[in-house]
């Protein structure tokens, strides 16, 4: 079974631009979560999508948004990029139900200059 | 709300020595607990999980963890460290009530000294 895939793997953007990151979950997984990882803040939860609906949301500004498609693939968008948005963005998918582990993709390394 | 505390952001052990990484959780309901490992420039990989079956959980690469409800702890151990164990380790908790939201600790960087 293929794992979680994320595209692109690396991205360089300029302040003020916007960016869209993509995540394809493991087949059969309908829950997709996004995380931002930085050396200073560690792993921070962005949001979780299930059946095309945002089910949970972390404490990030409205510049960060996401969506999920009917095939469970998910995208996240960051508008008006700031230098502080430079981070590794991780996507994770899981089966629905209590106690299921999350499977992580390799991440997208975003650098904002 | 759920939370996880990992004591020691950096741990160093000699090759062949015992590895002990500490994790304490806060949960108002019986939790589901996980340990993940992250190698440089990679995503997180599941080491093991606790879901209320056995309190001693065995994972991959020789790691195991023991759930102690009285201490609200879920420490990760490995009897003999290998150079390849050098990585970042994360403890996470989920209560299953708020969708599938996980709460991660701040991570422990393990260094193995040859």
PDB file of C-alpha atoms in Angstrom:
ATOM      1  CA  UNK A   1       0.000   0.000   0.000  1.00  0.00           C
ATOM      2  CA  UNK A   2       1.389   3.397  -0.912  1.00  0.00           C
ATOM      3  CA  UNK A   3       2.165   5.760   1.938  1.00  0.00           C
ATOM      4  CA  UNK A   4       1.175   9.371   2.394  1.00  0.00           C
ATOM      5  CA  UNK A   5       2.574  11.513  -0.374  1.00  0.00           C
ATOM      6  CA  UNK A   6       3.149  15.237  -0.307  1.00  0.00           C
ATOM      7  CA  UNK A   7       3.970  17.575  -3.142  1.00  0.00           C
ATOM      8  CA  UNK A   8       6.072  19.480  -3.675  1.00  0.00           C
ATOM      9  CA  UNK A   9       8.870  18.357  -1.384  1.00  0.00           C
ATOM     10  CA  UNK A  10      10.668  21.690  -1.463  1.00  0.00           C
ATOM     11  CA  UNK A  11       9.418  25.161  -2.176  1.00  0.00           C
ATOM     12  CA  UNK A  12      10.922  28.629  -2.111  1.00  0.00           C
ATOM     13  CA  UNK A  13       8.596  31.602  -2.058  1.00  0.00           C
ATOM     14  CA  UNK A  14       8.860  35.327  -1.515  1.00  0.00           C
ATOM     15  CA  UNK A  15       7.163  37.294   1.243  1.00  0.00           C
ATOM     16  CA  UNK A  16       3.649  38.284   0.285  1.00  0.00           C
ATOM     17  CA  UNK A  17       3.123  35.418  -2.119  1.00  0.00           C
ATOM     18  CA  UNK A  18       0.751  32.550  -1.544  1.00  0.00           C
ATOM     19  CA  UNK A  19       1.416  28.830  -1.662  1.00  0.00           C
ATOM     20  CA  UNK A  20      -0.589  25.628  -1.997  1.00  0.00           C
ATOM     21  CA  UNK A  21       0.639  22.306  -0.675  1.00  0.00           C
ATOM     22  CA  UNK A  22      -0.878  18.969  -1.564  1.00  0.00           C
ATOM     23  CA  UNK A  23      -1.318  15.742   0.362  1.00  0.00           C
ATOM     24  CA  UNK A  24      -2.544  12.345  -0.818  1.00  0.00           C
ATOM     25  CA  UNK A  25      -3.492  10.074   2.071  1.00  0.00           C
ATOM     26  CA  UNK A  26      -3.152   6.325   2.278  1.00  0.00           C
ATOM     27  CA  UNK A  27      -5.932   4.609   0.383  1.00  0.00           C
ATOM     28  CA  UNK A  28      -8.974   4.192   2.633  1.00  0.00           C
ATOM     29  CA  UNK A  29      -7.934   6.897   5.082  1.00  0.00           C
ATOM     30  CA  UNK A  30     -10.475   9.691   5.311  1.00  0.00           C
ATOM     31  CA  UNK A  31      -8.930  11.748   8.104  1.00  0.00           C
ATOM     32  CA  UNK A  32      -6.144  14.105   7.075  1.00  0.00           C
ATOM     33  CA  UNK A  33      -4.270  16.361   9.483  1.00  0.00           C
ATOM     34  CA  UNK A  34      -1.727  19.080   8.824  1.00  0.00           C
ATOM     35  CA  UNK A  35       1.141  20.176  11.056  1.00  0.00           C
ATOM     36  CA  UNK A  36       3.741  22.899  10.956  1.00  0.00           C
ATOM     37  CA  UNK A  37       7.158  21.988  12.303  1.00  0.00           C
ATOM     38  CA  UNK A  38       9.805  24.569  13.159  1.00  0.00           C
ATOM     39  CA  UNK A  39      12.918  24.359  15.344  1.00  0.00           C
ATOM     40  CA  UNK A  40      11.551  26.930  17.759  1.00  0.00           C
ATOM     41  CA  UNK A  41       7.913  25.852  18.064  1.00  0.00           C
ATOM     42  CA  UNK A  42       8.133  22.137  17.397  1.00  0.00           C
ATOM     43  CA  UNK A  43       5.121  20.335  15.931  1.00  0.00           C
ATOM     44  CA  UNK A  44       2.050  22.514  15.817  1.00  0.00           C
ATOM     45  CA  UNK A  45      -1.355  21.292  14.733  1.00  0.00           C
ATOM     46  CA  UNK A  46      -2.921  23.261  11.903  1.00  0.00           C
ATOM     47  CA  UNK A  47      -6.184  21.473  11.119  1.00  0.00           C
ATOM     48  CA  UNK A  48      -7.851  18.145  10.519  1.00  0.00           C
ATOM     49  CA  UNK A  49     -10.221  17.272   7.709  1.00  0.00           C
ATOM     50  CA  UNK A  50     -12.649  14.408   7.535  1.00  0.00           C
ATOM     51  CA  UNK A  51     -15.148  13.755   4.748  1.00  0.00           C
ATOM     52  CA  UNK A  52     -14.394  17.127   3.163  1.00  0.00           C
ATOM     53  CA  UNK A  53     -15.149  18.994   6.396  1.00  0.00           C
ATOM     54  CA  UNK A  54     -12.742  20.719   8.731  1.00  0.00           C
ATOM     55  CA  UNK A  55     -13.233  18.938  12.015  1.00  0.00           C
ATOM     56  CA  UNK A  56     -10.518  20.469  14.181  1.00  0.00           C
ATOM     57  CA  UNK A  57      -8.473  23.615  13.909  1.00  0.00           C
ATOM     58  CA  UNK A  58      -5.310  24.740  15.627  1.00  0.00           C
ATOM     59  CA  UNK A  59      -4.361  28.237  16.689  1.00  0.00           C
ATOM     60  CA  UNK A  60      -3.156  29.699  13.408  1.00  0.00           C
ATOM     61  CA  UNK A  61      -4.209  32.902  11.653  1.00  0.00           C
ATOM     62  CA  UNK A  62      -6.754  32.878   8.875  1.00  0.00           C
ATOM     63  CA  UNK A  63      -3.964  33.059   6.293  1.00  0.00           C
ATOM     64  CA  UNK A  64      -3.715  29.324   6.760  1.00  0.00           C
ATOM     65  CA  UNK A  65      -6.546  27.412   5.173  1.00  0.00           C
ATOM     66  CA  UNK A  66      -7.205  23.997   3.809  1.00  0.00           C
ATOM     67  CA  UNK A  67      -9.661  21.799   2.070  1.00  0.00           C
ATOM     68  CA  UNK A  68     -10.322  18.168   1.379  1.00  0.00           C
ATOM     69  CA  UNK A  69     -11.671  16.631  -1.768  1.00  0.00           C
ATOM     70  CA  UNK A  70     -14.090  13.765  -2.201  1.00  0.00           C
ATOM     71  CA  UNK A  71     -11.197  11.339  -2.791  1.00  0.00           C
ATOM     72  CA  UNK A  72      -9.743  12.427   0.596  1.00  0.00           C
ATOM     73  CA  UNK A  73      -6.821  14.265  -0.967  1.00  0.00           C
ATOM     74  CA  UNK A  74      -6.147  17.500   0.847  1.00  0.00           C
ATOM     75  CA  UNK A  75      -4.560  20.831   0.147  1.00  0.00           C
ATOM     76  CA  UNK A  76      -3.445  23.584   2.425  1.00  0.00           C
ATOM     77  CA  UNK A  77      -2.979  27.171   1.388  1.00  0.00           C
ATOM     78  CA  UNK A  78      -1.002  29.940   2.994  1.00  0.00           C
ATOM     79  CA  UNK A  79      -1.658  33.437   1.732  1.00  0.00           C
ATOM     80  CA  UNK A  80       0.448  36.549   2.191  1.00  0.00           C
ATOM     81  CA  UNK A  81       3.503  34.581   3.214  1.00  0.00           C
ATOM     82  CA  UNK A  82       5.693  35.820   6.049  1.00  0.00           C
ATOM     83  CA  UNK A  83       9.275  34.915   6.854  1.00  0.00           C
ATOM     84  CA  UNK A  84       8.014  33.075   9.935  1.00  0.00           C
ATOM     85  CA  UNK A  85       6.046  30.684   7.757  1.00  0.00           C
ATOM     86  CA  UNK A  86       9.271  28.972   6.762  1.00  0.00           C
ATOM     87  CA  UNK A  87       8.854  25.468   8.100  1.00  0.00           C
ATOM     88  CA  UNK A  88       8.394  21.810   7.355  1.00  0.00           C
ATOM     89  CA  UNK A  89       4.705  21.163   6.697  1.00  0.00           C
ATOM     90  CA  UNK A  90       3.637  17.645   7.492  1.00  0.00           C
ATOM     91  CA  UNK A  91       0.506  15.864   6.452  1.00  0.00           C
ATOM     92  CA  UNK A  92      -0.811  12.781   8.229  1.00  0.00           C
ATOM     93  CA  UNK A  93      -3.668  10.439   7.467  1.00  0.00           C
ATOM     94  CA  UNK A  94      -5.518   7.887   9.537  1.00  0.00           C
ATOM     95  CA  UNK A  95      -8.490   5.600   9.641  1.00  0.00           C
ATOM     96  CA  UNK A  96     -11.547   6.899  11.401  1.00  0.00           C
ATOM     97  CA  UNK A  97     -12.122   5.764  14.949  1.00  0.00           C
ATOM     98  CA  UNK A  98     -10.542   5.864  18.354  1.00  0.00           C
ATOM     99  CA  UNK A  99      -6.970   4.807  18.808  1.00  0.00           C
ATOM    100  CA  UNK A 100      -5.877   4.740  15.204  1.00  0.00           C
ATOM    101  CA  UNK A 101      -2.395   5.984  14.541  1.00  0.00           C
ATOM    102  CA  UNK A 102      -1.555   8.742  12.116  1.00  0.00           C
ATOM    103  CA  UNK A 103       0.705   8.009   9.185  1.00  0.00           C
ATOM    104  CA  UNK A 104       2.918  10.869   8.115  1.00  0.00           C
ATOM    105  CA  UNK A 105       4.141  11.976   4.749  1.00  0.00           C
ATOM    106  CA  UNK A 106       7.721  13.159   4.175  1.00  0.00           C
ATOM    107  CA  UNK A 107       6.694  16.796   4.417  1.00  0.00           C
ATOM    108  CA  UNK A 108       7.061  19.896   2.295  1.00  0.00           C
ATOM    109  CA  UNK A 109       9.958  22.164   3.178  1.00  0.00           C
ATOM    110  CA  UNK A 110       8.806  25.752   2.616  1.00  0.00           C
ATOM    111  CA  UNK A 111      11.335  28.552   2.635  1.00  0.00           C
ATOM    112  CA  UNK A 112      10.104  32.140   2.542  1.00  0.00           C
ATOM    113  CA  UNK A 113      12.620  34.775   1.514  1.00  0.00           C
TER     114      UNK A 113
ATOM    115  CA  UNK B   1      -7.639  19.345  27.144  1.00  0.00           C
ATOM    116  CA  UNK B   2      -4.952  16.830  26.462  1.00  0.00           C
ATOM    117  CA  UNK B   3      -1.253  17.543  26.747  1.00  0.00           C
ATOM    118  CA  UNK B   4       2.063  15.768  26.669  1.00  0.00           C
ATOM    119  CA  UNK B   5       5.297  16.637  28.445  1.00  0.00           C
ATOM    120  CA  UNK B   6       8.592  15.192  27.343  1.00  0.00           C
ATOM    121  CA  UNK B   7      11.283  15.659  29.959  1.00  0.00           C
ATOM    122  CA  UNK B   8      14.672  16.357  28.455  1.00  0.00           C
ATOM    123  CA  UNK B   9      14.874  17.954  25.046  1.00  0.00           C
ATOM    124  CA  UNK B  10      18.278  16.326  24.506  1.00  0.00           C
ATOM    125  CA  UNK B  11      19.425  12.918  25.691  1.00  0.00           C
ATOM    126  CA  UNK B  12      22.835  11.383  25.057  1.00  0.00           C
ATOM    127  CA  UNK B  13      23.693   7.727  25.595  1.00  0.00           C
ATOM    128  CA  UNK B  14      26.637   5.547  24.749  1.00  0.00           C
ATOM    129  CA  UNK B  15      26.248   2.874  22.123  1.00  0.00           C
ATOM    130  CA  UNK B  16      25.030  -0.282  23.871  1.00  0.00           C
ATOM    131  CA  UNK B  17      23.597   1.607  26.848  1.00  0.00           C
ATOM    132  CA  UNK B  18      19.984   1.774  27.937  1.00  0.00           C
ATOM    133  CA  UNK B  19      17.786   4.355  26.236  1.00  0.00           C
ATOM    134  CA  UNK B  20      15.108   5.986  28.388  1.00  0.00           C
ATOM    135  CA  UNK B  21      12.967   8.784  26.978  1.00  0.00           C
ATOM    136  CA  UNK B  22      10.337  10.218  29.284  1.00  0.00           C
ATOM    137  CA  UNK B  23       6.776  11.130  28.483  1.00  0.00           C
ATOM    138  CA  UNK B  24       4.011  12.245  30.822  1.00  0.00           C
ATOM    139  CA  UNK B  25       0.510  12.936  29.653  1.00  0.00           C
ATOM    140  CA  UNK B  26      -2.527  14.764  30.853  1.00  0.00           C
ATOM    141  CA  UNK B  27      -5.867  13.398  29.845  1.00  0.00           C
ATOM    142  CA  UNK B  28      -9.303  13.480  31.387  1.00  0.00           C
ATOM    143  CA  UNK B  29     -10.240  10.190  29.768  1.00  0.00           C
ATOM    144  CA  UNK B  30      -8.316   6.979  29.118  1.00  0.00           C
ATOM    145  CA  UNK B  31      -5.873   8.027  26.464  1.00  0.00           C
ATOM    146  CA  UNK B  32      -4.379   6.536  23.368  1.00  0.00           C
ATOM    147  CA  UNK B  33      -0.622   7.064  23.451  1.00  0.00           C
ATOM    148  CA  UNK B  34       1.963   6.939  20.711  1.00  0.00           C
ATOM    149  CA  UNK B  35       5.680   7.248  20.175  1.00  0.00           C
ATOM    150  CA  UNK B  36       7.017   8.470  16.863  1.00  0.00           C
ATOM    151  CA  UNK B  37      10.564   8.822  15.540  1.00  0.00           C
ATOM    152  CA  UNK B  38      11.769  11.392  13.035  1.00  0.00           C
ATOM    153  CA  UNK B  39      15.015  11.192  11.110  1.00  0.00           C
ATOM    154  CA  UNK B  40      16.463  14.350   9.544  1.00  0.00           C
ATOM    155  CA  UNK B  41      14.394  15.776   6.698  1.00  0.00           C
ATOM    156  CA  UNK B  42      11.806  13.044   6.964  1.00  0.00           C
ATOM    157  CA  UNK B  43       8.293  12.661   8.277  1.00  0.00           C
ATOM    158  CA  UNK B  44       7.366  10.916  11.505  1.00  0.00           C
ATOM    159  CA  UNK B  45       7.365   7.144  11.740  1.00  0.00           C
ATOM    160  CA  UNK B  46       5.282   5.247  14.280  1.00  0.00           C
ATOM    161  CA  UNK B  47       7.345   3.304  16.809  1.00  0.00           C
ATOM    162  CA  UNK B  48       4.532   1.955  18.960  1.00  0.00           C
ATOM    163  CA  UNK B  49       1.122   2.728  20.393  1.00  0.00           C
ATOM    164  CA  UNK B  50      -0.920   2.047  23.494  1.00  0.00           C
ATOM    165  CA  UNK B  51      -4.645   1.502  23.145  1.00  0.00           C
ATOM    166  CA  UNK B  52      -5.574  -0.036  26.522  1.00  0.00           C
ATOM    167  CA  UNK B  53      -4.741  -3.638  25.701  1.00  0.00           C
ATOM    168  CA  UNK B  54      -1.435  -4.516  27.389  1.00  0.00           C
ATOM    169  CA  UNK B  55       0.364  -1.940  29.536  1.00  0.00           C
ATOM    170  CA  UNK B  56       3.758  -2.972  28.159  1.00  0.00           C
ATOM    171  CA  UNK B  57       3.859  -2.259  24.470  1.00  0.00           C
ATOM    172  CA  UNK B  58       6.524  -3.512  22.106  1.00  0.00           C
ATOM    173  CA  UNK B  59       7.348  -1.582  18.998  1.00  0.00           C
ATOM    174  CA  UNK B  60       9.720  -1.619  16.093  1.00  0.00           C
ATOM    175  CA  UNK B  61      13.515  -1.533  16.262  1.00  0.00           C
ATOM    176  CA  UNK B  62      13.603  -3.026  19.770  1.00  0.00           C
ATOM    177  CA  UNK B  63      11.763  -0.183  21.475  1.00  0.00           C
ATOM    178  CA  UNK B  64       9.092  -0.672  24.087  1.00  0.00           C
ATOM    179  CA  UNK B  65       7.026   1.530  26.378  1.00  0.00           C
ATOM    180  CA  UNK B  66       5.093   0.968  29.558  1.00  0.00           C
ATOM    181  CA  UNK B  67       1.812   2.665  30.338  1.00  0.00           C
ATOM    182  CA  UNK B  68       1.574   3.613  34.008  1.00  0.00           C
ATOM    183  CA  UNK B  69      -1.770   5.135  34.821  1.00  0.00           C
ATOM    184  CA  UNK B  70      -0.843   6.006  38.409  1.00  0.00           C
ATOM    185  CA  UNK B  71       2.110   8.042  37.170  1.00  0.00           C
ATOM    186  CA  UNK B  72       0.413   9.246  33.959  1.00  0.00           C
ATOM    187  CA  UNK B  73       3.556   8.186  32.166  1.00  0.00           C
ATOM    188  CA  UNK B  74       4.443   6.384  28.972  1.00  0.00           C
ATOM    189  CA  UNK B  75       8.234   6.232  28.916  1.00  0.00           C
ATOM    190  CA  UNK B  76      10.083   4.784  25.934  1.00  0.00           C
ATOM    191  CA  UNK B  77      12.960   2.382  26.473  1.00  0.00           C
ATOM    192  CA  UNK B  78      15.437   0.307  24.535  1.00  0.00           C
ATOM    193  CA  UNK B  79      17.888  -1.992  26.293  1.00  0.00           C
ATOM    194  CA  UNK B  80      20.852  -1.316  24.033  1.00  0.00           C
ATOM    195  CA  UNK B  81      21.298   1.817  21.944  1.00  0.00           C
ATOM    196  CA  UNK B  82      22.493   1.594  18.385  1.00  0.00           C
ATOM    197  CA  UNK B  83      24.028   4.372  16.326  1.00  0.00           C
ATOM    198  CA  UNK B  84      21.040   4.228  14.007  1.00  0.00           C
ATOM    199  CA  UNK B  85      18.742   5.209  16.914  1.00  0.00           C
ATOM    200  CA  UNK B  86      20.010   8.785  16.784  1.00  0.00           C
ATOM    201  CA  UNK B  87      16.919  10.805  15.872  1.00  0.00           C
ATOM    202  CA  UNK B  88      14.131  12.990  17.258  1.00  0.00           C
ATOM    203  CA  UNK B  89      11.451  11.207  19.267  1.00  0.00           C
ATOM    204  CA  UNK B  90       7.944  12.461  19.844  1.00  0.00           C
ATOM    205  CA  UNK B  91       5.305  11.311  22.280  1.00  0.00           C
ATOM    206  CA  UNK B  92       1.663  11.953  21.373  1.00  0.00           C
ATOM    207  CA  UNK B  93      -1.739  11.525  22.977  1.00  0.00           C
ATOM    208  CA  UNK B  94      -5.196  11.237  21.509  1.00  0.00           C
ATOM    209  CA  UNK B  95      -8.412  10.820  23.424  1.00  0.00           C
ATOM    210  CA  UNK B  96     -10.514   9.946  20.429  1.00  0.00           C
ATOM    211  CA  UNK B  97     -13.198  12.409  21.400  1.00  0.00           C
ATOM    212  CA  UNK B  98     -12.181  15.382  19.323  1.00  0.00           C
ATOM    213  CA  UNK B  99     -12.067  13.758  15.946  1.00  0.00           C
ATOM    214  CA  UNK B 100      -8.623  12.368  15.403  1.00  0.00           C
ATOM    215  CA  UNK B 101      -6.635  15.245  16.856  1.00  0.00           C
ATOM    216  CA  UNK B 102      -3.251  14.322  18.233  1.00  0.00           C
ATOM    217  CA  UNK B 103      -1.353  16.325  20.831  1.00  0.00           C
ATOM    218  CA  UNK B 104       2.416  16.073  20.478  1.00  0.00           C
ATOM    219  CA  UNK B 105       5.183  16.681  22.952  1.00  0.00           C
ATOM    220  CA  UNK B 106       8.057  18.984  22.127  1.00  0.00           C
ATOM    221  CA  UNK B 107      10.320  16.116  21.214  1.00  0.00           C
ATOM    222  CA  UNK B 108      13.539  14.606  22.540  1.00  0.00           C
ATOM    223  CA  UNK B 109      16.664  14.539  20.434  1.00  0.00           C
ATOM    224  CA  UNK B 110      18.618  11.347  21.054  1.00  0.00           C
ATOM    225  CA  UNK B 111      22.355  11.303  20.459  1.00  0.00           C
ATOM    226  CA  UNK B 112      24.223   7.999  20.506  1.00  0.00           C
ATOM    227  CA  UNK B 113      27.904   8.244  21.344  1.00  0.00           C
ATOM    228  CA  UNK B 114      30.164   5.582  19.821  1.00  0.00           C
TER     229      UNK B 114
END
